[in-house]
């Protein structure tokens, strides 16, 4: 019963909270953490950009990774949203059981 975390940076608190609420309501993720803003620098369309972003960490079942990514893409305003899947190894079993209990079956 593997679980994963999915990290995505968002351009605003509102976007991060919208994505979080939608995915929790759809039972695609068990929970989320919105972290303090970070300053991001990246190369985009021929030049270096710098923007404040809001990291959002989503916790779900491994089998729901693609539906979660699809939902993020539908809600995220970036042309190329940064969606990073992180394997979770060694999580306590009661937490893993809870993630599976509150998310829908694929």
C-alpha atoms as an extended CHARMM CRD file, in Angstrom:
* protein
*
       106  EXT
         1         1  UNK       CA              0.0000000000        0.0000000000        0.0000000000  PROA      1               0.0000000000
         2         2  UNK       CA              2.5500000000        2.6310000000       -1.0490000000  PROA      2               0.0000000000
         3         3  UNK       CA              1.9270000000        6.3300000000       -0.6430000000  PROA      3               0.0000000000
         4         4  UNK       CA              3.5910000000        9.3410000000       -2.2380000000  PROA      4               0.0000000000
         5         5  UNK       CA              3.9140000000       13.0580000000       -1.6920000000  PROA      5               0.0000000000
         6         6  UNK       CA              3.4470000000       15.4320000000       -4.5850000000  PROA      6               0.0000000000
         7         7  UNK       CA              5.1040000000       18.8410000000       -4.4600000000  PROA      7               0.0000000000
         8         8  UNK       CA              3.8900000000       21.7140000000       -6.6130000000  PROA      8               0.0000000000
         9         9  UNK       CA              4.8210000000       25.3940000000       -6.4370000000  PROA      9               0.0000000000
        10        10  UNK       CA              1.9400000000       27.8310000000       -6.9020000000  PROA      10              0.0000000000
        11        11  UNK       CA              1.9970000000       31.5200000000       -7.8570000000  PROA      11              0.0000000000
        12        12  UNK       CA             -0.2940000000       32.5690000000       -4.9770000000  PROA      12              0.0000000000
        13        13  UNK       CA             -1.8180000000       31.4360000000       -1.7050000000  PROA      13              0.0000000000
        14        14  UNK       CA             -5.2190000000       31.4680000000       -3.3740000000  PROA      14              0.0000000000
        15        15  UNK       CA             -4.1350000000       29.0670000000       -6.1420000000  PROA      15              0.0000000000
        16        16  UNK       CA             -2.4570000000       26.7510000000       -3.6190000000  PROA      16              0.0000000000
        17        17  UNK       CA             -5.5630000000       26.7280000000       -1.4210000000  PROA      17              0.0000000000
        18        18  UNK       CA             -7.8760000000       26.1700000000       -4.4090000000  PROA      18              0.0000000000
        19        19  UNK       CA             -5.8420000000       23.1760000000       -5.5780000000  PROA      19              0.0000000000
        20        20  UNK       CA             -5.6650000000       21.7900000000       -2.0370000000  PROA      20              0.0000000000
        21        21  UNK       CA             -9.3960000000       22.1290000000       -1.3720000000  PROA      21              0.0000000000
        22        22  UNK       CA            -10.3970000000       20.6510000000       -4.7310000000  PROA      22              0.0000000000
        23        23  UNK       CA             -8.1520000000       17.6120000000       -4.3820000000  PROA      23              0.0000000000
        24        24  UNK       CA             -9.2140000000       16.9510000000       -0.7920000000  PROA      24              0.0000000000
        25        25  UNK       CA            -12.9070000000       17.3430000000       -1.7010000000  PROA      25              0.0000000000
        26        26  UNK       CA            -12.4540000000       14.9180000000       -4.6150000000  PROA      26              0.0000000000
        27        27  UNK       CA            -10.6730000000       12.5470000000       -2.1900000000  PROA      27              0.0000000000
        28        28  UNK       CA             -7.6510000000       12.4490000000       -4.4950000000  PROA      28              0.0000000000
        29        29  UNK       CA             -5.3830000000       13.4480000000       -1.6030000000  PROA      29              0.0000000000
        30        30  UNK       CA             -5.6190000000       12.8320000000        2.1180000000  PROA      30              0.0000000000
        31        31  UNK       CA             -4.2010000000       16.1800000000        3.1510000000  PROA      31              0.0000000000
        32        32  UNK       CA             -1.9120000000       19.0010000000        2.1320000000  PROA      32              0.0000000000
        33        33  UNK       CA              0.6580000000       21.3670000000        3.5840000000  PROA      33              0.0000000000
        34        34  UNK       CA              1.1010000000       24.8900000000        2.2430000000  PROA      34              0.0000000000
        35        35  UNK       CA              4.5330000000       26.1800000000        3.1370000000  PROA      35              0.0000000000
        36        36  UNK       CA              5.8050000000       29.7120000000        3.5400000000  PROA      36              0.0000000000
        37        37  UNK       CA              6.5700000000       31.4930000000        0.2850000000  PROA      37              0.0000000000
        38        38  UNK       CA              9.9020000000       30.9490000000       -1.3970000000  PROA      38              0.0000000000
        39        39  UNK       CA             11.7690000000       33.0620000000       -3.9040000000  PROA      39              0.0000000000
        40        40  UNK       CA             12.1400000000       31.0840000000       -7.1360000000  PROA      40              0.0000000000
        41        41  UNK       CA             14.4960000000       31.8030000000      -10.0100000000  PROA      41              0.0000000000
        42        42  UNK       CA             14.1330000000       29.9770000000      -13.3120000000  PROA      42              0.0000000000
        43        43  UNK       CA             14.8430000000       30.2350000000      -17.0260000000  PROA      43              0.0000000000
        44        44  UNK       CA             11.6640000000       30.7950000000      -19.0430000000  PROA      44              0.0000000000
        45        45  UNK       CA             11.1870000000       31.8000000000      -22.6780000000  PROA      45              0.0000000000
        46        46  UNK       CA             14.7020000000       33.1070000000      -23.1440000000  PROA      46              0.0000000000
        47        47  UNK       CA             15.2510000000       34.9290000000      -19.8800000000  PROA      47              0.0000000000
        48        48  UNK       CA             15.7730000000       34.4750000000      -16.1730000000  PROA      48              0.0000000000
        49        49  UNK       CA             12.6380000000       35.1000000000      -14.1070000000  PROA      49              0.0000000000
        50        50  UNK       CA             12.2860000000       35.5830000000      -10.3620000000  PROA      50              0.0000000000
        51        51  UNK       CA              8.9590000000       35.1730000000       -8.5890000000  PROA      51              0.0000000000
        52        52  UNK       CA              7.5560000000       34.3950000000       -5.1820000000  PROA      52              0.0000000000
        53        53  UNK       CA              5.9390000000       30.9570000000       -5.1000000000  PROA      53              0.0000000000
        54        54  UNK       CA              3.9750000000       28.9970000000       -2.5200000000  PROA      54              0.0000000000
        55        55  UNK       CA              5.0060000000       25.3300000000       -2.1550000000  PROA      55              0.0000000000
        56        56  UNK       CA              2.1320000000       22.8870000000       -1.7260000000  PROA      56              0.0000000000
        57        57  UNK       CA              2.7800000000       19.3270000000       -0.5390000000  PROA      57              0.0000000000
        58        58  UNK       CA              0.0090000000       16.7940000000       -1.2240000000  PROA      58              0.0000000000
        59        59  UNK       CA             -0.2020000000       13.3070000000        0.3120000000  PROA      59              0.0000000000
        60        60  UNK       CA             -1.8770000000       10.4500000000       -1.5450000000  PROA      60              0.0000000000
        61        61  UNK       CA             -1.7820000000        6.8240000000       -2.6560000000  PROA      61              0.0000000000
        62        62  UNK       CA              0.7060000000        5.8620000000       -5.3310000000  PROA      62              0.0000000000
        63        63  UNK       CA             -2.1560000000        4.6780000000       -7.5680000000  PROA      63              0.0000000000
        64        64  UNK       CA             -3.7130000000        8.1680000000       -7.5280000000  PROA      64              0.0000000000
        65        65  UNK       CA             -0.5690000000        9.9860000000       -8.7080000000  PROA      65              0.0000000000
        66        66  UNK       CA             -1.7270000000       10.4460000000      -12.3100000000  PROA      66              0.0000000000
        67        67  UNK       CA             -5.2820000000       11.6000000000      -11.4440000000  PROA      67              0.0000000000
        68        68  UNK       CA             -3.7500000000       14.0510000000       -8.9410000000  PROA      68              0.0000000000
        69        69  UNK       CA             -1.3550000000       15.3610000000      -11.5820000000  PROA      69              0.0000000000
        70        70  UNK       CA             -4.2040000000       15.7090000000      -14.0870000000  PROA      70              0.0000000000
        71        71  UNK       CA             -6.2780000000       17.6560000000      -11.5460000000  PROA      71              0.0000000000
        72        72  UNK       CA             -3.3520000000       19.9460000000      -10.7190000000  PROA      72              0.0000000000
        73        73  UNK       CA             -2.8160000000       20.6780000000      -14.4190000000  PROA      73              0.0000000000
        74        74  UNK       CA             -6.5090000000       21.5580000000      -14.8000000000  PROA      74              0.0000000000
        75        75  UNK       CA             -6.3970000000       24.0110000000      -11.8650000000  PROA      75              0.0000000000
        76        76  UNK       CA             -2.8700000000       25.4480000000      -12.1300000000  PROA      76              0.0000000000
        77        77  UNK       CA             -2.3160000000       28.6100000000      -14.1890000000  PROA      77              0.0000000000
        78        78  UNK       CA              1.2720000000       27.8080000000      -15.2380000000  PROA      78              0.0000000000
        79        79  UNK       CA              1.8540000000       26.5490000000      -18.7540000000  PROA      79              0.0000000000
        80        80  UNK       CA              4.2970000000       24.0380000000      -17.2340000000  PROA      80              0.0000000000
        81        81  UNK       CA              3.4220000000       23.4950000000      -13.5670000000  PROA      81              0.0000000000
        82        82  UNK       CA              6.2500000000       21.9720000000      -11.5130000000  PROA      82              0.0000000000
        83        83  UNK       CA              4.7400000000       18.6870000000      -10.3090000000  PROA      83              0.0000000000
        84        84  UNK       CA              7.2270000000       16.5120000000       -8.4470000000  PROA      84              0.0000000000
        85        85  UNK       CA              6.3770000000       13.0220000000       -7.1970000000  PROA      85              0.0000000000
        86        86  UNK       CA              8.2450000000       11.9420000000       -4.0570000000  PROA      86              0.0000000000
        87        87  UNK       CA              8.2380000000        8.3110000000       -2.9730000000  PROA      87              0.0000000000
        88        88  UNK       CA              7.5270000000        7.8640000000        0.7230000000  PROA      88              0.0000000000
        89        89  UNK       CA              9.5310000000        5.0800000000        2.3270000000  PROA      89              0.0000000000
        90        90  UNK       CA              9.2640000000        4.1040000000        5.9590000000  PROA      90              0.0000000000
        91        91  UNK       CA              6.0650000000        5.9290000000        6.9260000000  PROA      91              0.0000000000
        92        92  UNK       CA              4.3020000000        4.6570000000       10.0250000000  PROA      92              0.0000000000
        93        93  UNK       CA              1.6380000000        2.0980000000        9.1400000000  PROA      93              0.0000000000
        94        94  UNK       CA             -1.2440000000        3.8820000000       10.8730000000  PROA      94              0.0000000000
        95        95  UNK       CA             -0.5140000000        6.9860000000        8.7600000000  PROA      95              0.0000000000
        96        96  UNK       CA             -0.3560000000        4.9190000000        5.5630000000  PROA      96              0.0000000000
        97        97  UNK       CA             -3.6490000000        3.2510000000        6.5360000000  PROA      97              0.0000000000
        98        98  UNK       CA             -5.2470000000        6.6680000000        7.1450000000  PROA      98              0.0000000000
        99        99  UNK       CA             -4.1120000000        8.0020000000        3.7280000000  PROA      99              0.0000000000
       100       100  UNK       CA             -5.7010000000        4.9610000000        2.0800000000  PROA      100             0.0000000000
       101       101  UNK       CA             -8.8670000000        5.2310000000        4.1890000000  PROA      101             0.0000000000
       102       102  UNK       CA             -9.6100000000        8.8630000000        3.2940000000  PROA      102             0.0000000000
       103       103  UNK       CA             -8.6930000000        8.7730000000       -0.3880000000  PROA      103             0.0000000000
       104       104  UNK       CA            -10.8100000000        7.1390000000       -3.0480000000  PROA      104             0.0000000000
       105       105  UNK       CA             -9.9340000000        3.9160000000       -4.7720000000  PROA      105             0.0000000000
       106       106  UNK       CA             -8.4290000000        4.4640000000       -8.2200000000  PROA      106             0.0000000000
